[in-house]
Short mmCIF file of C-alpha atoms and ligand atoms in Angstrom, two decimals:
data_model
loop_
_atom_site.label_atom_id
_atom_site.label_comp_id
_atom_site.label_asym_id
_atom_site.label_seq_id
_atom_site.Cartn_x
_atom_site.Cartn_y
_atom_site.Cartn_z
CA MET A 1 6.03 5.14 26.36
CA GLY A 2 3.31 2.48 25.89
CA LYS A 3 3.77 -1.21 25.47
CA SER A 4 3.07 -0.86 21.58
CA GLU A 5 5.65 1.79 21.26
CA ALA A 6 8.26 -0.12 23.09
CA LEU A 7 7.48 -3.23 21.37
CA PHE A 8 7.91 -1.33 18.03
CA GLU A 9 11.08 -0.11 19.13
CA ARG A 10 12.37 -3.80 19.86
CA ALA A 11 10.61 -4.90 16.78
CA LYS A 12 12.43 -2.60 14.34
CA LYS A 13 15.77 -3.89 15.60
CA VAL A 14 14.97 -7.64 14.25
CA LEU A 15 12.14 -7.21 11.94
CA PRO A 16 12.42 -4.98 8.80
CA GLY A 17 10.20 -1.88 9.61
CA GLY A 18 9.13 -3.84 12.79
CA VAL A 19 6.50 -5.92 11.14
CA ASN A 20 6.14 -9.05 8.96
CA SER A 21 3.99 -7.30 6.48
CA PRO A 22 4.45 -3.65 5.43
CA VAL A 23 1.13 -2.08 5.59
CA ARG A 24 0.91 -3.12 9.51
CA ALA A 25 3.67 -0.64 10.13
CA PHE A 26 1.46 2.41 10.13
CA ASN A 27 3.74 4.25 7.98
CA ALA A 28 0.85 5.94 5.94
CA VAL A 29 -0.98 7.06 8.96
CA GLY A 30 1.93 7.92 11.45
CA GLY A 31 2.51 6.70 15.08
CA ALA A 32 3.59 3.28 16.20
CA PRO A 33 1.35 0.30 15.20
CA ARG A 34 -0.91 -1.15 17.76
CA PHE A 35 0.72 -4.46 18.84
CA ILE A 36 -2.36 -6.80 19.41
CA ALA A 37 -2.50 -9.19 22.28
CA SER A 38 -5.93 -10.77 21.87
CA ALA A 39 -9.21 -10.35 19.91
CA GLU A 40 -12.73 -11.46 20.34
CA ARG A 41 -15.71 -11.13 18.08
CA GLU A 42 -15.41 -7.62 16.43
CA PHE A 43 -13.02 -6.48 18.89
CA MET A 44 -9.16 -6.47 19.18
CA THR A 45 -7.23 -5.68 22.44
CA ASP A 46 -3.53 -4.15 22.22
CA ALA A 47 -0.65 -4.69 24.51
CA ASP A 48 -1.75 -1.68 26.54
CA GLY A 49 -5.10 -3.38 27.34
CA LYS A 50 -6.77 -0.82 25.01
CA THR A 51 -9.71 -2.45 23.14
CA TYR A 52 -10.80 -1.34 19.46
CA LEU A 53 -13.58 -1.90 17.12
CA ASP A 54 -11.87 -3.79 14.40
CA TYR A 55 -12.88 -3.21 10.69
CA VAL A 56 -9.77 -4.79 9.39
CA GLY A 57 -10.44 -8.46 10.61
CA SER A 58 -6.94 -9.70 9.59
CA TRP A 59 -7.80 -8.27 6.24
CA GLY A 60 -10.60 -10.37 5.39
CA PRO A 61 -10.46 -13.75 7.05
CA MET A 62 -12.60 -12.91 10.06
CA LEU A 63 -16.01 -12.68 8.43
CA LEU A 64 -17.40 -14.47 11.43
CA GLY A 65 -15.43 -12.45 13.96
CA HIS A 66 -12.54 -13.26 16.16
CA ARG A 67 -12.40 -16.71 17.87
CA ASP A 68 -15.48 -17.91 16.07
CA PRO A 69 -16.52 -20.64 18.68
CA ALA A 70 -16.85 -23.48 15.86
CA VAL A 71 -13.78 -22.57 14.30
CA GLU A 72 -11.79 -22.37 17.52
CA ALA A 73 -13.26 -25.80 18.60
CA ALA A 74 -12.38 -27.25 15.21
CA VAL A 75 -8.60 -26.12 15.59
CA LEU A 76 -8.40 -27.30 19.20
CA GLU A 77 -9.66 -30.78 18.22
CA ALA A 78 -7.45 -30.98 15.18
CA VAL A 79 -4.41 -29.98 17.06
CA ARG A 80 -5.07 -33.01 19.47
CA GLY A 81 -4.64 -35.14 16.55
CA GLY A 82 -1.23 -33.77 15.39
CA LEU A 83 -0.40 -30.66 13.63
CA SER A 84 1.12 -31.73 10.23
CA PHE A 85 1.89 -35.08 8.51
CA GLY A 86 3.16 -33.98 5.08
CA ALA A 87 0.64 -36.69 3.91
CA ALA A 88 -2.73 -37.00 2.57
CA THR A 89 -5.69 -36.49 5.00
CA GLU A 90 -9.50 -36.57 4.99
CA ARG A 91 -9.99 -32.99 5.91
CA GLU A 92 -8.20 -31.88 2.62
CA VAL A 93 -10.73 -34.02 0.59
CA GLU A 94 -13.76 -32.47 2.62
CA MET A 95 -12.34 -28.97 2.11
CA ALA A 96 -12.00 -29.44 -1.73
CA GLU A 97 -15.49 -31.08 -2.07
CA LEU A 98 -17.12 -28.31 0.05
CA MET A 99 -15.37 -25.52 -1.92
CA CYS A 100 -16.53 -27.24 -5.28
CA ARG A 101 -20.07 -27.31 -3.84
CA MET A 102 -20.15 -23.76 -2.94
CA VAL A 103 -18.59 -22.05 -5.99
CA PRO A 104 -20.34 -22.29 -9.31
CA GLY A 105 -18.18 -24.06 -11.98
CA LEU A 106 -15.41 -25.02 -9.67
CA GLU A 107 -14.59 -28.72 -10.16
CA MET A 108 -11.10 -29.14 -8.71
CA VAL A 109 -8.79 -27.17 -6.33
CA ARG A 110 -5.27 -27.29 -4.94
CA MET A 111 -4.58 -26.12 -1.58
CA VAL A 112 -1.51 -23.88 -0.97
CA ASN A 113 -0.38 -21.54 2.12
CA SER A 114 -1.22 -18.13 0.95
CA GLY A 115 -2.96 -15.90 -1.49
CA THR A 116 0.32 -15.00 -3.06
CA GLU A 117 1.18 -18.88 -3.61
CA ALA A 118 -2.23 -19.55 -4.98
CA VAL A 119 -1.68 -16.50 -7.65
CA MET A 120 1.77 -17.56 -8.48
CA SER A 121 0.54 -21.21 -8.99
CA ALA A 122 -2.44 -20.09 -11.03
CA LEU A 123 -0.41 -18.03 -13.36
CA ARG A 124 2.12 -20.93 -13.85
CA LEU A 125 -0.92 -23.21 -14.65
CA ALA A 126 -2.35 -20.57 -17.14
CA ARG A 127 1.06 -20.41 -18.91
CA GLY A 128 1.51 -24.12 -18.85
CA ALA A 129 -1.80 -24.91 -20.01
CA THR A 130 -1.89 -22.37 -22.86
CA GLY A 131 1.66 -22.37 -23.83
CA ARG A 132 1.80 -18.48 -23.83
CA ASP A 133 3.80 -16.16 -21.74
CA LYS A 134 2.00 -12.81 -21.14
CA ILE A 135 -0.36 -11.99 -18.26
CA ILE A 136 -2.44 -8.97 -18.15
CA LYS A 137 -3.27 -7.37 -14.84
CA PHE A 138 -4.78 -4.10 -13.91
CA THR A 139 -2.85 -1.06 -12.35
CA GLY A 140 -3.84 -0.72 -8.65
CA CYS A 141 -4.67 -4.43 -8.42
CA TYR A 142 -2.93 -6.47 -5.92
CA HIS A 143 -2.31 -10.15 -6.32
CA GLY A 144 0.34 -10.85 -3.72
CA HIS A 145 4.26 -10.43 -3.90
CA SER A 146 5.23 -13.03 -6.47
CA ASP A 147 7.66 -11.13 -8.98
CA GLY A 148 5.37 -10.57 -12.19
CA MET A 149 2.58 -9.45 -9.99
CA LEU A 150 4.64 -6.47 -8.50
CA VAL A 151 4.05 -4.42 -11.53
CA LYS A 152 1.87 -1.16 -10.81
CA ALA A 153 0.34 -3.50 -7.92
CA GLY A 154 -1.97 -1.95 -5.10
CA SER A 155 -2.22 -2.47 -1.31
CA GLY A 156 1.01 -1.77 0.35
CA LEU A 157 2.96 -0.80 -2.86
CA LEU A 158 0.45 2.19 -3.53
CA THR A 159 0.54 2.95 0.30
CA ASN A 160 4.49 3.32 -0.04
CA GLY A 161 4.02 5.06 -3.28
CA THR A 162 6.16 2.40 -5.04
CA PRO A 163 3.75 0.52 -7.39
CA ASP A 164 6.63 -1.45 -8.58
CA SER A 165 9.08 -3.28 -6.31
CA SER A 166 12.96 -3.39 -6.67
CA GLY A 167 14.34 -6.75 -7.10
CA VAL A 168 12.08 -7.77 -9.86
CA THR A 169 13.93 -8.48 -13.00
CA ALA A 170 13.05 -6.81 -16.18
CA GLY A 171 12.48 -10.29 -17.55
CA ALA A 172 9.82 -11.08 -15.06
CA ALA A 173 8.23 -7.78 -15.29
CA ALA A 174 8.20 -8.11 -19.30
CA ASP A 175 5.75 -10.88 -19.13
CA THR A 176 3.08 -8.59 -17.24
CA LEU A 177 1.19 -6.34 -19.43
CA LEU A 178 -0.87 -3.52 -17.75
CA ALA A 179 -4.58 -2.47 -18.35
CA GLU A 180 -6.82 -0.17 -16.49
CA TYR A 181 -9.70 -1.52 -14.25
CA ASN A 182 -13.07 -0.75 -15.55
CA ASP A 183 -11.68 0.08 -19.20
CA LEU A 184 -12.20 -2.68 -21.56
CA ALA A 185 -10.76 -0.86 -24.32
CA SER A 186 -7.36 -0.84 -22.66
CA VAL A 187 -7.68 -4.53 -22.27
CA ARG A 188 -8.33 -5.06 -26.05
CA ALA A 189 -5.56 -2.98 -26.79
CA ARG A 190 -3.32 -5.05 -24.80
CA PHE A 191 -4.53 -8.37 -26.67
CA GLU A 192 -4.08 -6.60 -30.14
CA ALA A 193 -0.45 -5.51 -29.23
CA GLU A 194 0.54 -9.15 -28.24
CA PRO A 195 -1.31 -11.39 -30.67
CA GLY A 196 -1.40 -14.93 -29.44
CA ALA A 197 0.86 -14.20 -26.51
CA VAL A 198 -1.61 -13.69 -23.67
CA ALA A 199 -1.98 -16.68 -21.40
CA ALA A 200 -4.37 -15.04 -18.99
CA VAL A 201 -6.07 -12.04 -17.56
CA ILE A 202 -6.07 -11.78 -13.96
CA VAL A 203 -8.51 -9.46 -12.04
CA GLU A 204 -9.89 -8.65 -8.62
CA PRO A 205 -13.54 -9.19 -9.35
CA VAL A 206 -13.97 -6.35 -7.09
CA ALA A 207 -10.92 -4.16 -6.75
CA ALA A 208 -9.99 -3.89 -3.17
CA ASN A 209 -6.43 -2.81 -3.13
CA MET A 210 -6.64 0.51 -4.40
CA GLY A 211 -9.41 1.03 -1.79
CA VAL A 212 -12.99 -0.61 -2.78
CA VAL A 213 -13.68 -0.12 -6.70
CA PRO A 214 -16.62 -2.35 -7.91
CA PRO A 215 -16.65 -3.55 -11.39
CA GLU A 216 -18.84 -1.43 -13.76
CA PRO A 217 -21.73 -3.00 -15.21
CA GLY A 218 -20.38 -5.24 -18.23
CA PHE A 219 -16.83 -4.96 -17.21
CA LEU A 220 -16.27 -8.46 -15.94
CA GLU A 221 -18.79 -9.84 -18.72
CA GLY A 222 -16.38 -7.98 -21.30
CA LEU A 223 -13.33 -9.65 -19.78
CA ARG A 224 -14.89 -12.70 -20.31
CA ALA A 225 -15.82 -12.30 -23.69
CA LEU A 226 -12.30 -10.68 -24.70
CA CYS A 227 -10.55 -13.79 -23.04
CA ASP A 228 -12.75 -16.04 -25.28
CA GLU A 229 -12.06 -13.74 -28.29
CA PHE A 230 -8.31 -13.91 -27.84
CA GLY A 231 -8.08 -17.54 -26.63
CA ALA A 232 -6.85 -16.53 -23.25
CA LEU A 233 -7.79 -17.67 -19.73
CA LEU A 234 -9.76 -15.46 -17.02
CA ILE A 235 -8.53 -15.83 -13.79
CA PHE A 236 -10.62 -14.23 -10.82
CA ASP A 237 -8.44 -13.37 -7.68
CA GLU A 238 -11.08 -13.89 -4.99
CA VAL A 239 -8.66 -13.79 -2.27
CA ILE A 240 -10.65 -10.91 -0.69
CA THR A 241 -14.01 -11.56 -2.57
CA GLY A 242 -14.32 -15.26 -2.33
CA PHE A 243 -16.98 -16.67 0.19
CA ARG A 244 -17.29 -12.95 1.18
CA LEU A 245 -19.43 -11.40 -1.51
CA ALA A 246 -21.70 -14.36 -1.37
CA PRO A 247 -21.36 -18.02 -0.44
CA GLY A 248 -20.00 -18.55 -3.88
CA GLY A 249 -18.16 -15.43 -3.94
CA ALA A 250 -17.95 -13.15 -6.90
CA VAL A 251 -18.60 -15.97 -9.46
CA GLU A 252 -22.02 -16.29 -7.77
CA ARG A 253 -22.65 -12.60 -7.36
CA PHE A 254 -21.83 -11.47 -10.78
CA GLY A 255 -22.46 -14.71 -12.74
CA VAL A 256 -19.51 -14.60 -14.45
CA ARG A 257 -17.37 -17.82 -14.73
CA PRO A 258 -13.71 -17.41 -15.02
CA ASP A 259 -11.40 -20.37 -16.00
CA LEU A 260 -9.43 -20.36 -12.77
CA THR A 261 -10.09 -18.69 -9.29
CA VAL A 262 -7.70 -18.00 -6.57
CA PHE A 263 -8.79 -18.03 -3.04
CA GLY A 264 -7.34 -17.10 0.43
CA LYS A 265 -8.20 -15.39 3.68
CA ILE A 266 -11.69 -16.78 4.60
CA ILE A 267 -10.92 -20.34 3.57
CA GLY A 268 -8.30 -20.35 6.23
CA GLY A 269 -10.37 -18.64 9.02
CA GLY A 270 -7.37 -17.02 10.22
CA MET A 271 -4.85 -19.77 9.43
CA PRO A 272 -2.47 -19.59 6.50
CA VAL A 273 -4.39 -21.08 3.64
CA GLY A 274 -4.51 -20.20 -0.20
CA ALA A 275 -6.11 -22.26 -2.85
CA TYR A 276 -6.44 -22.17 -6.78
CA GLY A 277 -9.02 -24.17 -8.87
CA GLY A 278 -11.10 -24.45 -11.95
CA SER A 279 -12.43 -27.12 -14.09
CA ARG A 280 -10.95 -30.50 -13.88
CA SER A 281 -9.50 -30.62 -17.32
CA LEU A 282 -7.40 -27.52 -16.45
CA MET A 283 -6.53 -28.52 -13.01
CA GLU A 284 -5.13 -31.86 -14.31
CA HIS A 285 -2.40 -30.24 -15.85
CA VAL A 286 -0.97 -29.68 -12.44
CA SER A 287 1.58 -32.13 -10.95
CA PRO A 288 1.39 -35.10 -10.27
CA VAL A 289 -1.02 -35.49 -12.99
CA GLY A 290 0.17 -32.93 -15.48
CA PRO A 291 3.42 -31.19 -16.33
CA VAL A 292 2.97 -27.95 -14.33
CA TYR A 293 4.78 -28.48 -11.06
CA GLN A 294 3.63 -26.85 -7.72
CA ALA A 295 4.19 -28.37 -4.31
CA GLY A 296 4.16 -27.27 -0.56
CA THR A 297 5.40 -28.82 2.72
CA LEU A 298 2.10 -27.41 4.76
CA SER A 299 -0.42 -27.34 1.88
CA GLY A 300 -3.70 -28.76 3.19
CA ASN A 301 -2.34 -28.71 6.60
CA PRO A 302 -5.01 -30.61 8.90
CA VAL A 303 -5.19 -27.80 11.49
CA ALA A 304 -5.54 -25.17 8.83
CA MET A 305 -8.17 -27.43 6.86
CA ALA A 306 -10.08 -27.86 10.15
CA ALA A 307 -10.35 -23.92 10.59
CA GLY A 308 -11.27 -23.55 6.79
CA LEU A 309 -14.11 -26.38 7.02
CA ALA A 310 -15.54 -24.81 10.33
CA MET A 311 -15.65 -21.33 8.58
CA LEU A 312 -17.35 -22.60 5.25
CA TRP A 313 -19.69 -24.96 6.87
CA GLN A 314 -21.25 -21.94 8.60
CA LEU A 315 -21.34 -19.90 5.20
CA GLU A 316 -22.82 -22.67 2.98
CA GLY A 317 -26.20 -21.54 1.87
CA ASN A 318 -26.41 -19.02 4.71
CA ARG A 319 -27.98 -16.18 2.64
CA ALA A 320 -29.42 -14.51 5.86
CA LEU A 321 -25.81 -14.08 7.25
CA TYR A 322 -24.75 -12.23 4.24
CA GLU A 323 -27.90 -10.24 3.90
CA GLY A 324 -27.43 -9.02 7.62
CA ILE A 325 -23.71 -8.16 7.27
CA GLU A 326 -24.59 -6.14 3.86
CA ALA A 327 -27.17 -4.33 5.46
CA LYS A 328 -25.09 -2.86 8.16
CA ALA A 329 -22.36 -2.29 5.72
CA ALA A 330 -24.89 -0.24 3.46
CA ARG A 331 -26.06 1.65 6.58
CA LEU A 332 -22.25 2.43 7.75
CA ALA A 333 -21.43 3.73 4.19
CA ALA A 334 -24.47 5.88 4.06
CA GLY A 335 -23.69 7.25 7.57
CA LEU A 336 -20.01 7.89 6.77
CA ARG A 337 -20.94 9.66 3.39
CA GLU A 338 -23.15 12.03 5.35
CA ALA A 339 -20.74 12.40 8.35
CA ILE A 340 -17.48 13.52 6.47
CA PRO A 341 -17.57 16.19 3.91
CA GLY A 342 -15.59 15.70 0.72
CA VAL A 343 -15.44 12.07 0.75
CA THR A 344 -16.47 9.33 -1.51
CA VAL A 345 -17.67 6.12 -0.01
CA ASN A 346 -17.88 2.86 -2.27
CA GLN A 347 -19.52 -0.12 -0.72
CA ILE A 348 -20.23 -3.45 -2.23
CA GLY A 349 -21.45 -6.38 0.06
CA SER A 350 -19.37 -6.36 3.32
CA LEU A 351 -16.59 -4.21 1.84
CA LEU A 352 -16.48 -0.46 1.85
CA CYS A 353 -13.76 2.16 1.53
CA VAL A 354 -14.03 6.02 2.47
CA PHE A 355 -11.92 7.81 -0.31
CA PHE A 356 -10.85 11.35 0.81
CA THR A 357 -11.49 12.72 -2.61
CA GLU A 358 -14.65 14.06 -4.38
CA GLY A 359 -16.27 11.18 -6.52
CA PRO A 360 -17.03 9.22 -8.31
CA VAL A 361 -14.01 6.63 -7.66
CA ARG A 362 -14.48 4.22 -10.54
CA THR A 363 -10.74 3.88 -11.68
CA TYR A 364 -7.27 3.57 -10.32
CA ALA A 365 -6.73 7.33 -11.47
CA ASP A 366 -9.75 8.31 -9.32
CA ALA A 367 -8.61 6.52 -6.24
CA ARG A 368 -5.15 8.04 -6.69
CA ARG A 369 -6.52 11.66 -6.35
CA SER A 370 -7.45 10.76 -2.58
CA ASP A 371 -5.70 13.06 0.00
CA THR A 372 -3.67 10.44 1.81
CA ALA A 373 -2.62 12.84 4.45
CA ARG A 374 -6.34 13.53 5.35
CA TYR A 375 -6.95 9.82 5.47
CA GLY A 376 -3.87 9.62 8.09
CA ARG A 377 -5.51 12.36 10.17
CA TYR A 378 -8.89 10.57 10.01
CA PHE A 379 -7.29 7.28 10.76
CA ARG A 380 -5.77 8.73 13.89
CA HIS A 381 -9.06 10.37 14.99
CA MET A 382 -11.05 7.10 14.69
CA LEU A 383 -8.20 5.20 16.37
CA ASP A 384 -8.17 7.56 19.41
CA ARG A 385 -11.90 6.87 19.74
CA GLY A 386 -11.17 2.97 19.88
CA ILE A 387 -12.09 2.38 16.33
CA TYR A 388 -9.44 0.37 14.02
CA LEU A 389 -9.37 1.21 10.42
CA ALA A 390 -7.13 -0.12 7.77
CA PRO A 391 -3.85 2.03 8.39
CA ALA A 392 -3.71 3.13 4.65
CA GLN A 393 -6.21 4.81 2.19
CA PHE A 394 -5.87 2.08 -0.59
CA GLU A 395 -7.42 -0.65 1.64
CA ALA A 396 -10.78 -1.86 2.60
CA MET A 397 -13.05 -1.90 5.64
CA PHE A 398 -14.11 -5.29 6.12
CA LEU A 399 -17.54 -6.07 7.88
CA GLY A 400 -18.44 -9.31 9.63
CA ALA A 401 -21.27 -11.09 11.34
CA CYS A 402 -20.32 -9.78 14.62
CA HIS A 403 -20.55 -6.19 13.72
CA THR A 404 -23.60 -4.68 15.41
CA ASP A 405 -25.95 -1.82 14.81
CA GLU A 406 -24.49 -0.23 17.98
CA ASP A 407 -20.95 -0.65 16.30
CA VAL A 408 -22.23 1.09 13.08
CA ASP A 409 -23.95 3.86 15.09
CA ARG A 410 -20.84 4.45 17.12
CA THR A 411 -18.55 4.68 14.18
CA ILE A 412 -20.71 7.12 12.25
CA GLU A 413 -20.93 9.38 15.47
CA ALA A 414 -17.04 9.14 15.79
CA ALA A 415 -16.67 10.20 12.17
CA LYS A 416 -19.06 13.09 12.42
CA ALA A 417 -16.55 14.58 15.08
CA PHE A 418 -13.70 14.42 12.58
CA ARG A 419 -12.74 18.07 11.51
CA GLY A 420 -9.52 17.06 9.85
P1 KE4 B 501 -1.47 -13.20 0.84
O1 KE4 B 501 -0.19 -13.76 0.30
O2 KE4 B 501 -1.13 -12.04 1.53
O3 KE4 B 501 -2.10 -14.25 1.70
O4 KE4 B 501 -2.49 -12.68 -0.38
C1 KE4 B 501 -2.25 -11.86 -1.21
C2 KE4 B 501 -3.36 -11.26 -2.06
C3 KE4 B 501 -3.74 -11.78 -3.10
N1 KE4 B 501 -4.87 -11.26 -3.79
C4 KE4 B 501 -5.58 -10.14 -3.13
C5 KE4 B 501 -6.80 -9.68 -3.87
C6 KE4 B 501 -5.20 -9.73 -1.79
O5 KE4 B 501 -5.83 -8.69 -1.35
C7 KE4 B 501 -4.04 -10.25 -1.32
C8 KE4 B 501 -3.59 -9.81 0.01
N2 KE4 B 501 -4.42 -8.70 0.49
C9 KE4 B 501 -3.55 -7.63 1.37
C10 KE4 B 501 -4.50 -6.57 1.83
N3 KE4 B 501 -4.80 -5.73 1.00
C11 KE4 B 501 -2.98 -8.52 2.88
C12 KE4 B 501 -2.49 -7.60 3.89
C13 KE4 B 501 -0.93 -7.46 3.83
O6 KE4 B 501 -0.39 -7.65 2.73
O7 KE4 B 501 -0.46 -7.32 5.11
#
């Protein structure tokens, strides 16, 4: 028995499913999860000393690769000044200023500790600012695990085949209305069924938790128009796309302005950080200025802010970096499309997904037709060749600045050998 298998047996005695987040358990792909001991650039090394080419990148934060030198130096320097004060610090101000400089239209942000917390807070703000209760979300989109968002959600819920969670009360779920991604008529129908009741529409500008499904031309613009028509707020959940699709995220890439934006992952550089933001007038509904309460012991933590600043300083205005990563992602997508029969590969920016179904995959229903068992065989085939993919069909591949052309070639060659 290898060390990962032994660790997994130990872990299952004291952690539900042996993990601290369900998708890590490899339930969808079989076998014991790899227990990672260290990582460097685009590689991770497991407890048995085996090294993998990593396309998960901690589910998005590692746009600059593991142990980016500037991020690591900034964290080590910050640690020497103390870990947490529960008081205001200069780094939080710098981080907020930098985010507002990078994201078009962003005037004010509040730092929190995870994407879930950022979404939960943004929804409370939307309800508080509009005096309305209902939220429209899209089937297959995942916005973290706050109660109202665990309704037909994506990511691990899709992987486990339970798009809804037990423990969410009917009351909590009742305020969540469901529409279909890339289907504006379904959104209009929800608005018309609940006149004057919808506080906000929350959307992943690129759906990346049903696999990767980009917005059809006009979809985001249509959501903006519907929200304006019905007096609701538009919330972009950019926990994955933020600072990944462009220095200014999806807002910059698609040119559609939400009222609120949610951030996570990259802004922490691997440390636990989330944030939500928007116009000053909207954000000043938030405590202590306004009546919408939200708080956090470790929000704006100085070490986490140091990591986030060191990440974003390298991304600001760095178009060459994004162009380089996206060129590799496009080449990888084309190579995988050719290498594996019967798949659809969606790719946008540095995000891609191999769906084990004939295409196109433009909706949640399309994605659900994927042969998840075949994906599991593909995952294990690639893992055996030292290539670490998302251990579930309904996730994304995350490319970063450290992935090389040789990595791309190696991945395509490994995929060509897949006969499952
Ligand atoms: P966290 O609470 O996990 O930091 O963020 C929740 C979240 C919110 N919004 C979007 C668009 C997200 O993708 C996420 C979390 N993403 C998953 C991966 N699909 C995190 C991985 C996991 O759950 O272990």
